[in-house]
CSV table of C-alpha atoms in Angstrom, one decimal:
chain,number,residue,atom,x,y,z
T,1,MET,CA,-0.2,-0.1,-0.1
T,2,LYS,CA,1.4,3.4,-0.8
T,3,ARG,CA,1.9,5.7,1.8
T,4,ARG,CA,-0.7,8.3,0.7
T,5,ASP,CA,-3.4,5.6,0.3
T,6,PHE,CA,-2.3,4.3,3.9
T,7,ILE,CA,-2.9,7.9,5.3
T,8,LYS,CA,-6.1,8.5,3.1
T,9,ASN,CA,-7.6,5.2,4.4
T,10,THR,CA,-6.5,5.9,8.3
T,11,LEU,CA,-8.1,9.2,8.3
T,12,THR,CA,-11.3,7.6,6.6
T,13,ILE,CA,-11.5,5.0,9.4
T,14,ALA,CA,-10.6,7.5,12.3
T,15,ALA,CA,-13.5,9.6,10.7
T,16,LEU,CA,-15.8,6.8,11.3
T,17,GLY,CA,-14.9,6.6,14.5
T,18,SER,CA,-15.1,10.2,15.2
T,19,LEU,CA,-18.4,10.5,13.7
T,20,VAL,CA,-19.9,7.7,15.5
T,21,LYS,CA,-18.8,9.1,18.7
T,22,LEU,CA,-20.4,12.5,17.6
T,23,GLY,CA,-23.6,10.7,16.5
T,24,ALA,CA,-23.1,12.4,13.2
T,25,ASN,CA,-25.2,11.0,9.9
T,26,ALA,CA,-22.4,11.7,7.4
T,27,ASP,CA,-22.5,10.7,3.8
T,28,LEU,CA,-19.5,8.5,4.7
T,29,LEU,CA,-21.8,6.2,6.6
T,30,ARG,CA,-24.2,6.1,3.5
T,31,ASN,CA,-22.4,6.0,0.5
T,32,THR,CA,-22.0,2.5,-1.6
T,33,ASN,CA,-18.9,0.6,-2.6
T,34,LYS,CA,-19.7,2.2,-6.0
T,35,GLU,CA,-20.1,6.0,-4.9
T,36,ASN,CA,-16.6,5.5,-2.9
T,37,SER,CA,-14.9,4.2,-6.3
T,38,GLU,CA,-16.5,7.2,-8.2
T,39,ARG,CA,-14.8,9.5,-5.3
T,40,ASN,CA,-11.6,7.6,-5.6
T,41,VAL,CA,-11.3,6.1,-2.4
T,42,PRO,CA,-8.4,3.6,-2.4
T,43,LYS,CA,-9.0,0.1,-2.0
T,44,MET,CA,-8.5,-1.7,1.2
T,45,GLN,CA,-5.4,-3.6,1.4
T,46,TYR,CA,-4.7,-7.0,2.8
T,47,ARG,CA,-2.1,-9.4,4.5
T,48,ILE,CA,-2.2,-13.1,4.1
T,49,ASN,CA,-1.8,-15.0,7.2
T,50,LYS,CA,0.7,-17.9,6.0
T,51,LYS,CA,-0.7,-20.3,8.2
T,52,THR,CA,-4.3,-19.9,7.5
T,53,GLY,CA,-4.1,-18.5,4.2
T,54,ASP,CA,-6.8,-15.6,5.6
T,55,LYS,CA,-6.7,-12.3,4.2
T,56,ILE,CA,-6.6,-9.8,7.0
T,57,SER,CA,-7.1,-6.0,6.5
T,58,GLU,CA,-3.7,-3.9,7.0
T,59,ILE,CA,-6.0,-1.3,9.0
T,60,GLY,CA,-8.2,-2.6,11.8
T,61,LEU,CA,-10.9,-1.1,14.0
T,62,GLY,CA,-10.8,-0.8,17.8
T,63,SER,CA,-13.6,-0.7,19.9
T,64,ALA,CA,-13.3,1.6,22.7
T,65,TYR,CA,-16.2,4.4,22.0
T,66,MET,CA,-18.6,2.3,19.9
T,67,PHE,CA,-21.0,2.1,22.7
T,68,SER,CA,-21.4,5.8,23.3
T,69,ALA,CA,-23.1,6.1,19.9
T,70,GLY,CA,-25.8,3.8,20.7
T,71,MET,CA,-26.5,0.3,19.1
T,72,GLU,CA,-28.1,1.8,15.9
T,73,LYS,CA,-25.3,4.4,14.9
T,74,ALA,CA,-22.5,1.9,16.1
T,75,VAL,CA,-23.7,-1.0,13.9
T,76,LYS,CA,-24.2,1.2,11.1
T,77,ALA,CA,-20.6,2.6,11.0
T,78,LEU,CA,-19.2,-0.9,11.8
T,79,ARG,CA,-20.9,-2.2,8.7
T,80,ARG,CA,-19.7,1.0,6.8
T,81,ALA,CA,-16.3,0.1,7.9
T,82,TYR,CA,-16.8,-3.5,6.7
T,83,GLU,CA,-18.0,-2.3,3.4
T,84,LEU,CA,-14.8,-0.2,3.1
T,85,GLY,CA,-12.8,-3.4,3.4
T,86,ILE,CA,-11.9,-3.5,7.0
T,87,ASN,CA,-12.4,-7.1,8.4
T,88,PHE,CA,-10.2,-7.1,11.6
T,89,TYR,CA,-11.7,-5.5,14.8
T,90,ASP,CA,-9.6,-5.3,18.3
T,91,LEU,CA,-12.1,-5.7,21.3
T,92,ALA,CA,-9.7,-4.6,23.9
T,93,ALA,CA,-12.2,-1.9,25.2
T,94,GLY,CA,-12.4,-0.2,28.4
T,95,ASP,CA,-16.1,-1.2,28.5
T,96,GLY,CA,-18.0,-4.3,28.0
T,97,ALA,CA,-20.7,-2.4,26.1
T,98,SER,CA,-19.1,-2.7,22.9
T,99,PHE,CA,-19.3,-6.3,22.5
T,100,PRO,CA,-22.9,-6.7,21.9
T,101,ILE,CA,-22.8,-4.0,19.3
T,102,TYR,CA,-20.3,-6.0,17.2
T,103,GLY,CA,-21.9,-8.9,17.9
T,104,GLU,CA,-25.2,-7.4,16.2
T,105,ALA,CA,-23.2,-5.7,13.4
T,106,PHE,CA,-21.6,-8.8,12.3
T,107,LYS,CA,-23.9,-11.7,13.1
T,108,ASP,CA,-24.7,-12.5,9.6
T,109,ILE,CA,-21.2,-12.1,8.2
T,110,ARG,CA,-19.4,-13.7,11.1
T,111,LYS,CA,-17.1,-15.6,9.0
T,112,ASN,CA,-15.8,-12.8,7.2
T,113,ILE,CA,-14.6,-11.1,10.5
T,114,PHE,CA,-11.6,-11.5,12.6
T,115,PHE,CA,-11.7,-10.5,16.2
T,116,GLN,CA,-9.2,-10.0,18.5
T,117,ILE,CA,-9.6,-10.4,22.3
T,118,HIS,CA,-7.4,-10.1,25.2
T,119,PHE,CA,-6.6,-13.3,26.8
T,120,GLY,CA,-7.3,-12.8,30.8
T,121,ALA,CA,-9.1,-9.5,30.0
T,122,ASP,CA,-12.8,-9.9,32.1
T,123,TYR,CA,-15.4,-7.7,30.9
T,124,THR,CA,-18.3,-9.6,32.9
T,125,ASN,CA,-18.6,-6.7,35.4
T,126,GLY,CA,-19.0,-4.3,32.5
T,127,THR,CA,-15.7,-2.7,32.6
T,128,TYR,CA,-12.2,-3.8,31.6
T,129,GLY,CA,-10.6,-6.3,34.4
T,130,TRP,CA,-7.8,-8.7,34.4
T,131,SER,CA,-7.5,-12.3,35.6
T,132,LEU,CA,-5.4,-15.3,35.2
T,133,ASP,CA,-7.6,-17.4,37.2
T,134,LEU,CA,-8.6,-20.1,35.0
T,135,ASP,CA,-12.5,-20.3,36.1
T,136,THR,CA,-12.5,-16.5,35.6
T,137,VAL,CA,-10.9,-16.4,32.0
T,138,LYS,CA,-13.3,-19.4,31.1
T,139,HIS,CA,-16.4,-17.7,32.1
T,140,SER,CA,-15.2,-14.1,30.6
T,141,ILE,CA,-14.4,-15.9,27.3
T,142,GLU,CA,-18.0,-17.3,27.5
T,143,TRP,CA,-19.5,-14.1,28.0
T,144,GLN,CA,-17.4,-12.6,25.3
T,145,LEU,CA,-18.4,-15.3,22.9
T,146,ASN,CA,-22.3,-14.9,23.8
T,147,ASN,CA,-22.0,-11.3,23.2
T,148,LEU,CA,-20.4,-11.5,20.1
T,149,LYS,CA,-23.2,-14.0,18.8
T,150,THR,CA,-20.6,-16.5,17.9
T,151,ASP,CA,-18.6,-19.7,19.0
T,152,TYR,CA,-15.1,-19.1,18.1
T,153,ILE,CA,-12.4,-16.2,18.7
T,154,ASP,CA,-9.9,-15.8,15.8
């Protein structure tokens, strides 16, 4: 990916996050891929996982403020990010409220999405916590799977 395209993609994704946080209904959240190609939005670049052959987007999206926009706007923004080519989502948020939003946004396309979670992170009380206790870790992973509406983590 050329530096200029990387910066443009990064700014587009940062704008998505900002728009969601502010609750804006920007054209960026409504445009289709066809409209993006007409506006010269660069295509997402991918890296290939050598072990699995999976294509993973070079730009991922974090989850820290998704919950602040509310379910509907956050789901719309996540689906738009997916339409722009992002398929990697880091769920190391400071709040467990993001997990149900990601679950709702990607429940029908889960096989196309890669979730990163942090082993030992415990969101079961609603905020970020940490534990290496086996039972707590198992409970937390089960909680994350349920809220993400999936049966596996990538």
